[in-house]
Short mmCIF file of C-alpha atoms in Angstrom, two decimals:
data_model
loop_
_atom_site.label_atom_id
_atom_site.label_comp_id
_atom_site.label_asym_id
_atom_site.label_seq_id
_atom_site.Cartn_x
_atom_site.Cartn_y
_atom_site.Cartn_z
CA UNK A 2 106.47 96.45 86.41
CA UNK A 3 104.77 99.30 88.44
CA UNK A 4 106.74 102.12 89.65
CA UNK A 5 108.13 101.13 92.77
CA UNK A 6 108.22 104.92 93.62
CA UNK A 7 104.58 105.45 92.57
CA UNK A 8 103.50 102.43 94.75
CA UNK A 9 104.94 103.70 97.99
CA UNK A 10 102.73 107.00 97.39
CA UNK A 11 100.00 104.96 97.06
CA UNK A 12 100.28 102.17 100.13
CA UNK A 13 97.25 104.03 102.34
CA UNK A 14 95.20 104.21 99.47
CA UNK A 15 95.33 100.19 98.59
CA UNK A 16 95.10 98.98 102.35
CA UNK A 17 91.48 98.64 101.94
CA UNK A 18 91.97 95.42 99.96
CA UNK A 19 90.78 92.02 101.49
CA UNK A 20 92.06 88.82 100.84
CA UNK A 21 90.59 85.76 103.45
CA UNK A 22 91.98 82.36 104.38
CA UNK A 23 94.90 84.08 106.23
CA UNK A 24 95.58 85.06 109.39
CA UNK A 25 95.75 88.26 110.95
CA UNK A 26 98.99 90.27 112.11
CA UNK A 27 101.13 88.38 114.97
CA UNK A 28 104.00 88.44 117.40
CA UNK A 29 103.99 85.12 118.20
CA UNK A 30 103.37 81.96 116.29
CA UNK A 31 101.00 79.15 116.98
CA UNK A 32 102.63 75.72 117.46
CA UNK A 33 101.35 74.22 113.44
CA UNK A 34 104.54 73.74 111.40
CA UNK A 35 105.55 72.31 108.03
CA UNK A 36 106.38 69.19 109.42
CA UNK A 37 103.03 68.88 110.92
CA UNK A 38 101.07 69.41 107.68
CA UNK A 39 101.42 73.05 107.06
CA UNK A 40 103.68 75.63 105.02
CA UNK A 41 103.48 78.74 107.38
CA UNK A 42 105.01 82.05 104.96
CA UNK A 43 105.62 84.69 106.84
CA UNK A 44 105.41 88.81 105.74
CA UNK A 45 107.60 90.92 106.71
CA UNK A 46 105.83 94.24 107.83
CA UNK A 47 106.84 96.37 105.04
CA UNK A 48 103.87 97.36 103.48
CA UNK A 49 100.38 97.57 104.90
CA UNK A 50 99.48 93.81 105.90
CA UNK A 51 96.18 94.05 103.40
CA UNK A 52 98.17 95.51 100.69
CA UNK A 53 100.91 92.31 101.27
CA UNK A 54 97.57 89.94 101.27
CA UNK A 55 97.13 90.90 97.94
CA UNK A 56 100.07 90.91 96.32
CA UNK A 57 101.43 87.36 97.78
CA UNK A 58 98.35 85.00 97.54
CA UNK A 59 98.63 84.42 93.99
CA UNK A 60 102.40 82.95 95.27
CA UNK A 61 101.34 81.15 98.24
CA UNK A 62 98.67 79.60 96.09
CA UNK A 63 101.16 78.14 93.55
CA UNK A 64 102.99 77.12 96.29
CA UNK A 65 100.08 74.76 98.13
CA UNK A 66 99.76 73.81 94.74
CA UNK A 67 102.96 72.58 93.49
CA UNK A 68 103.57 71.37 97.19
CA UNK A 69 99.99 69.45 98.15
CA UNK A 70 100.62 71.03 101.40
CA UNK A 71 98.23 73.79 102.72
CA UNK A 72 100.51 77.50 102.65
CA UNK A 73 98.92 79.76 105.61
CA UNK A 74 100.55 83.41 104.98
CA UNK A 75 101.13 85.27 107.86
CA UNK A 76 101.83 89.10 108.56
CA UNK A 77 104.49 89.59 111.17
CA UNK A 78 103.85 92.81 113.75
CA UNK A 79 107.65 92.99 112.92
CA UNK A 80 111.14 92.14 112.04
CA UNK A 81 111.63 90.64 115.78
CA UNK A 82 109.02 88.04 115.53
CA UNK A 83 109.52 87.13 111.58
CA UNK A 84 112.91 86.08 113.32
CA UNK A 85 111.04 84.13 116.45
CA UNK A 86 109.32 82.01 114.26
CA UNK A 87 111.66 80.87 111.92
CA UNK A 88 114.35 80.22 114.89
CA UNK A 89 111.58 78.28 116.31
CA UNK A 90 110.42 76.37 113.37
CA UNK A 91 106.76 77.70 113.75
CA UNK A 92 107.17 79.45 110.58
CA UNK A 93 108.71 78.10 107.77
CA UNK A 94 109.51 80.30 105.24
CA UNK A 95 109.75 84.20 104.90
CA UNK A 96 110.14 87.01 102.65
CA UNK A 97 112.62 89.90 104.53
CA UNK A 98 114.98 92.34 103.64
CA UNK A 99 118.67 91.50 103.12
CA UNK A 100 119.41 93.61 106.49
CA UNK A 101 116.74 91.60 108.79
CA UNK A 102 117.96 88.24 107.14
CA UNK A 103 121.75 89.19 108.04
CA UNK A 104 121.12 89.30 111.81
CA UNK A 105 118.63 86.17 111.48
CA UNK A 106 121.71 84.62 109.82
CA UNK A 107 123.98 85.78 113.26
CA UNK A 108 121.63 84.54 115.35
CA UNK A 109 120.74 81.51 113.83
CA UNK A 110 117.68 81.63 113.62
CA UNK A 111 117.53 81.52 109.65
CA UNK A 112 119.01 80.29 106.48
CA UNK A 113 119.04 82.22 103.04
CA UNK A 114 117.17 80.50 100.38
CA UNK A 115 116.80 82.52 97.84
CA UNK A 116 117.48 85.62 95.75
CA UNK A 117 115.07 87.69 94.46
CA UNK A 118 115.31 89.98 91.10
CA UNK A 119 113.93 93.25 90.57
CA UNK A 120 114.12 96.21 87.99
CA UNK A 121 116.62 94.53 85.98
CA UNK A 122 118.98 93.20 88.34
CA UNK A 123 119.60 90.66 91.08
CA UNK A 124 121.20 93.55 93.33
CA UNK A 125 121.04 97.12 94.35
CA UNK A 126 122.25 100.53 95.33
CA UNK A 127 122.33 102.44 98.42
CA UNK A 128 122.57 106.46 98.17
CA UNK A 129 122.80 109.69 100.12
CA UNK A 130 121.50 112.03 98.37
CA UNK A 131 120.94 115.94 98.46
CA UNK A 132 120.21 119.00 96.60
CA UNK A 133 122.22 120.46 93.72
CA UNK A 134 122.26 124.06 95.89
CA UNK A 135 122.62 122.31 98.98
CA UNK A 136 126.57 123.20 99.19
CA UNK A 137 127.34 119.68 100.16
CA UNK A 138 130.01 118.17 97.72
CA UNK A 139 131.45 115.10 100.48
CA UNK A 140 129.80 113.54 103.60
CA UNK A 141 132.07 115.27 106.31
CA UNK A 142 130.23 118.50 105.03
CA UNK A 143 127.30 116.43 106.70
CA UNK A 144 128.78 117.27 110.52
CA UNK A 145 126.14 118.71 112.10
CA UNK A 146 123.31 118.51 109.85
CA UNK A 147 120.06 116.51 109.76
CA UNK A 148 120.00 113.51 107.54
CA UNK A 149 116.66 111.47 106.90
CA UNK A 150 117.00 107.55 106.82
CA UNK A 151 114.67 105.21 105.67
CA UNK A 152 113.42 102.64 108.35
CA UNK A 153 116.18 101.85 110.68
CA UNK A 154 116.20 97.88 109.79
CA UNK A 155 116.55 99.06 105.80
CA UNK A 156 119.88 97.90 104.29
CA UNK A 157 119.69 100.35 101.52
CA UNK A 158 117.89 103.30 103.75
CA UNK A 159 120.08 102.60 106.78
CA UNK A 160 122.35 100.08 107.30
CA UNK A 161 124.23 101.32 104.06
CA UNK A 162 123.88 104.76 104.38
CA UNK A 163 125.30 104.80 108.06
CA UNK A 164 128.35 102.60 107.11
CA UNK A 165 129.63 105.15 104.22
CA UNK A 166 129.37 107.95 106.97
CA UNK A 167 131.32 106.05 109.43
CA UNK A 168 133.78 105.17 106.45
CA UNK A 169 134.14 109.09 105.76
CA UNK A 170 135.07 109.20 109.36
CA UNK A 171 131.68 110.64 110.95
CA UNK A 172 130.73 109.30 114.44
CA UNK A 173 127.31 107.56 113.83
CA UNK A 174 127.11 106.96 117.86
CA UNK A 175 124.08 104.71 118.82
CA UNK A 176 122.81 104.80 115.17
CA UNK A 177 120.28 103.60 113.89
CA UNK A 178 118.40 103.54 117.36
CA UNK A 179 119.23 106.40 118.27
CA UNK A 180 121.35 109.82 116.95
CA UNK A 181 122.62 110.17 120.25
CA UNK A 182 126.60 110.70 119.80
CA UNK A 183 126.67 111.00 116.36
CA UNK A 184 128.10 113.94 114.37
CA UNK A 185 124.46 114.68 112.50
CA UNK A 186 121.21 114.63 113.43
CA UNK A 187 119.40 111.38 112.12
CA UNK A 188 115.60 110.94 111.35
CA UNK A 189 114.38 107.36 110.64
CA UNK A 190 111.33 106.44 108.93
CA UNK A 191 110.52 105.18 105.70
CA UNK A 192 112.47 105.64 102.13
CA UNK A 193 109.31 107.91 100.44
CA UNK A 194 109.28 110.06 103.50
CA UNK A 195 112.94 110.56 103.96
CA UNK A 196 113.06 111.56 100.17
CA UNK A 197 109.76 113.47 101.07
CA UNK A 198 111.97 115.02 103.92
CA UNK A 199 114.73 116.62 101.27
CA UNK A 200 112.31 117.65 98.82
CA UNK A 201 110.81 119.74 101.79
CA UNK A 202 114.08 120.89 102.96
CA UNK A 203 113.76 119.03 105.71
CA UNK A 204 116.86 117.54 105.77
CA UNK A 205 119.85 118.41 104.27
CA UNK A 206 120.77 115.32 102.80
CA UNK A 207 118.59 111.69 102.96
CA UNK A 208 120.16 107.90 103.10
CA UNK A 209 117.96 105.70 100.57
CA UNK A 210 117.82 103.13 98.22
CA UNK A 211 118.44 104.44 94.99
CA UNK A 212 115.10 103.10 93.49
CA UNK A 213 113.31 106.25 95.61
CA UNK A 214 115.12 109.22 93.81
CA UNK A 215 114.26 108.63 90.60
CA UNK A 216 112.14 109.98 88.13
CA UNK A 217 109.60 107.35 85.64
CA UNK A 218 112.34 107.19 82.89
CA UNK A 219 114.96 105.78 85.83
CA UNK A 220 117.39 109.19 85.61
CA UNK A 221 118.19 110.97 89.08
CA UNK A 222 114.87 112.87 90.11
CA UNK A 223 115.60 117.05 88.89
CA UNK A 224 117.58 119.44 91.39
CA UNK A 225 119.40 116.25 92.91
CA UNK A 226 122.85 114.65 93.36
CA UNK A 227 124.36 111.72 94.54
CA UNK A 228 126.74 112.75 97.75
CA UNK A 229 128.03 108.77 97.61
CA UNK A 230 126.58 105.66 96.25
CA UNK A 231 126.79 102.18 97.52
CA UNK A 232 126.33 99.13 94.39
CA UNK A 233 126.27 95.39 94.45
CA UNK A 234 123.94 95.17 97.45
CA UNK A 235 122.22 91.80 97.05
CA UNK A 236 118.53 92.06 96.68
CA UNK A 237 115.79 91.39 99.57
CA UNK A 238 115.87 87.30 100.11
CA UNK A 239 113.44 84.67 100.93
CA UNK A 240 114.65 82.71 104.43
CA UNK A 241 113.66 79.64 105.94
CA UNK A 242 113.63 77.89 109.34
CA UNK A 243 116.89 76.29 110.51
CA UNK A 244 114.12 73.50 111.83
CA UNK A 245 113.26 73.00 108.23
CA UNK A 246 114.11 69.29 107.08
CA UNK A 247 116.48 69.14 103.51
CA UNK A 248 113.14 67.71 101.85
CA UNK A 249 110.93 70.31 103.17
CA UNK A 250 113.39 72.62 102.11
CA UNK A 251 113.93 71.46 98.77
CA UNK A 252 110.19 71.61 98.12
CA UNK A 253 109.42 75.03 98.64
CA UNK A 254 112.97 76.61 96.59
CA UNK A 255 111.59 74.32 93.91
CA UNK A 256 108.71 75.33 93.93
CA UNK A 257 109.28 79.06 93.95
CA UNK A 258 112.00 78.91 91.64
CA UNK A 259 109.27 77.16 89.06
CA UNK A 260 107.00 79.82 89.65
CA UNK A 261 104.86 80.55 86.36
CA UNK A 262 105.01 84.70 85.38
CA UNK A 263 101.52 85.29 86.35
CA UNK A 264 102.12 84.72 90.05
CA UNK A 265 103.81 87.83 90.36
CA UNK A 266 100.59 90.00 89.40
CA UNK A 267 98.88 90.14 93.00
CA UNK A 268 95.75 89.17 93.35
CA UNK A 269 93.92 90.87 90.28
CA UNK A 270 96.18 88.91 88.01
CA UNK A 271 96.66 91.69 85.32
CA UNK A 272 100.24 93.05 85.18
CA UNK A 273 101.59 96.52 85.63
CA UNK A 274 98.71 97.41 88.35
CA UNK A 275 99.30 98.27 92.22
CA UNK A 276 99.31 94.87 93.80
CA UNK A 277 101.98 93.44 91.60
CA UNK A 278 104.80 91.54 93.79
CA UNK A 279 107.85 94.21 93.37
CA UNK A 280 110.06 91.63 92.25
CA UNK A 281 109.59 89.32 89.16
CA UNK A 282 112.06 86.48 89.63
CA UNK A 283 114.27 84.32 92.36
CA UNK A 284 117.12 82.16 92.37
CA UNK A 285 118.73 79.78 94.83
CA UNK A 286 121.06 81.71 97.25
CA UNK A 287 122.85 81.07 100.33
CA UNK A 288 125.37 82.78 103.05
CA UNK A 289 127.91 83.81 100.60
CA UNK A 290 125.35 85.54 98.72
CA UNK A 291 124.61 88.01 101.18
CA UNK A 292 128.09 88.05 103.13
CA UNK A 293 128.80 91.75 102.20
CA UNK A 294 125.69 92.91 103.85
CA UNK A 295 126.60 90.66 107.06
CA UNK A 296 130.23 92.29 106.97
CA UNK A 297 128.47 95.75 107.29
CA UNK A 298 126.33 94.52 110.20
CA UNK A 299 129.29 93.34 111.80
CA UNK A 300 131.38 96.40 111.43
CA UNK A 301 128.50 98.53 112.92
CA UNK A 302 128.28 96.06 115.80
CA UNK A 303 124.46 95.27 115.11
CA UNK A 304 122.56 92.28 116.34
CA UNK A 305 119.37 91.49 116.25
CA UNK A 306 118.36 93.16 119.26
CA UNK A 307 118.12 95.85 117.01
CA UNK A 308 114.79 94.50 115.67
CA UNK A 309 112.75 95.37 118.50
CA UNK A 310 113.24 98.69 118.39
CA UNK A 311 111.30 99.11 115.17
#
C-alpha cells in the first residue's frame, strides 16, 4: 500500500482528478434515500473531494453492483452534515473517522457498521511526539508550551492526544475549539502540518497519529521521540443511517465485506499508486467496538456540537 505519509504530501497535487456521475460537495441532503431506490455514500471531508472521487468509485461501483441499486457518492462540506444526513436517513451509509462516528453514536444519529483495516492492523496509535533535544522527557514539561494537533475532530491527532494531557493533570480548558484556559498553547490543523510544525520548530511537541512520524521502513522518523503513546484505538469505521431498514442494512455490510481486492486501487485500478483507498479490508463492527473512543469523548465532555466548528 502507498505511504500514507507520502500521500498526505501529495493531496494538492492529485485534486485535479475527475471522476463524473457524482455529486458535488453539500451541507444538506436532497430528500432520495435507499428506501426510495438509491444507496446515497457519503465522504467525509478528509481529503480533497476530487482526490476522494477517485479513490472510492471503484467501491461504490461494486457496491451498485452486488446491490442492483444505483450508489450516488457524495462529499460532505463537513463532519456536521455527514451526521445530518445519516440522522435523517437522506444518506445512507458513510465512511468517518472513529472520533466523528462516536458523537454520531451520542446523538443518534448513526450506527457503526463496520471496521476497517489498515497497515497491518484493525487498530491504531495516538502519539505526542517531540524532539530528542527538545528537553521534554513527560507531558507536564508541556505547561506553557505550544503543541500542534492534527484537525480538531481527529481521534488520533486530537481527541487522543488531549485526553493523555488531561490524564497527566494539564488543564486542556475549551480544547479542541479553542486553547483558551488550557496550560499550553494549542494549534489545530491537519496531522502532516502539525508534524510539519515540529520539524520547523514550531512547536515544541505535536499530538498525531502515529502513522505521520514515521520514516518508509515504519521506524520513528530521525531526531524524534515518543513523549506518550496511546494503542488499541479502533480504526476509522463505516456508519449507517439509524433510518436504515435490517435488509437494507444487511445488503450493503455484505456487500462491502465481499469486496474483491481490486476495489481498493482507486480509480486507475493498479495498486501501490496515489489514489489507492488507505485501507485494504473491513469487518462487521458495532458499539462495543468503538466504546473506548466514546469513553474518551465522554470524559472530555464533547458532543457533537463540536462538529461545526471545523
Amino acid at each position: 500500500m502507498y505511504s500514507r505519509r507520502n500521500l498526505l504530501k501529495k493531496t494538492g497535487a492529485v485534486g485535479a482528478l475527475g471522476i463524473t456521475g457524482v455529486s458535488g460537495c453539500i451541507g444538506s441532503f436532497g430528500e432520495q434515500s435507499y428506501g426510495n431506490g438509491e444507496i446515497n455514500f457519503m465522504m467525509s471531508p478528509s481529503e480533497p473531494q476530487d482526490y476522494m472521487r477517485s479513490q472510492y468509485k471503484p467501491y461504490a461501483d461494486h457496491l451498485q453492483e452486488q446491490t442492483g441499486t444505483t450508489v450516488s457518492l457524495k462529499y460532505a462540506a463537513d463532519y456536521s452534515a455527514v451526521l445530518q444526513g445519516l440522522g435523517s436517513g437522506t444518506a445512507d451509509i458513510a465512511e468517518t473517522g472513529p472520533f466523528a462516528a462516536a458523537l454520531g453514536v451520542k446523538a443518534d444519529k448513526a450506527n457503526i457498521a463496520l471496521q476497517r483495516h489498515a497497515y497491518g492492523s484493525w487498530d491504531y496509535t495516538s502519539v505526542i511526539v517531540t524532539k530528542k533535544d527538545s528537553g521534554i522527557d513527560s507531558l507536564s514539561d508541556l505547561e506553557g508550551e505550544k503543541v500542534g494537533f492534527a484537525d480538531m475532530t481527529s481521534a488520533s491527532g486530537s481527541l487522543y492526544p488531549l485526553y493523555m494531557l488531561q490524564k497527566a493533570g494539564l488543564s486542556i480548558g475549551e480544547a479542541p475549539v479553542s486553547d483558551s484556559g488550557a496550560d499550553f498553547t494549542g494549534t489545530w490543523s491537519g496531522h502532516a502540518e502539525a508534524f510539519a510544525a515540529l520539524e520547523n520548530d514550531q512547536v515544541a511537541a505535536a499530538g498525531v497519529g502515529k502513522f505521520i512520524t514515521q520514516a518508509d521502513d515504519g521506524e520513528l522518523a530521525d531526531g524524534y521521540k515518543y513523549v506518550k503513546t496511546y494503542e488499541g484505538i479502533p480504526r476509522a469505521p463505516m456508519v449507517v443511517s439509524p433510518n436504515l431498514s435490517e435488509e437494507g442494512k444487511n445488503d450493503v455490510i455484505n456487500a462491502l465485506q465481499a469486496a474483491p481486492e481490486k476495489v481498493y486501487y482507486g480509480a486507475d485500478g493498479e495498486s501501490d499508486t496515489d489514489d489507492d483507498l488507505w485501507f485494504d479490508d473491513v469487518r462487521t463492527a458495532d458499539l462495543k467496538t468503538y466504546e473506548p473512543v466514546i469513553k474518551v469523548a465522554n470524559e472530555l465532555e464533547l458532543s457533537t456540537d463540536l462538529l461545526n466548528q471545523g
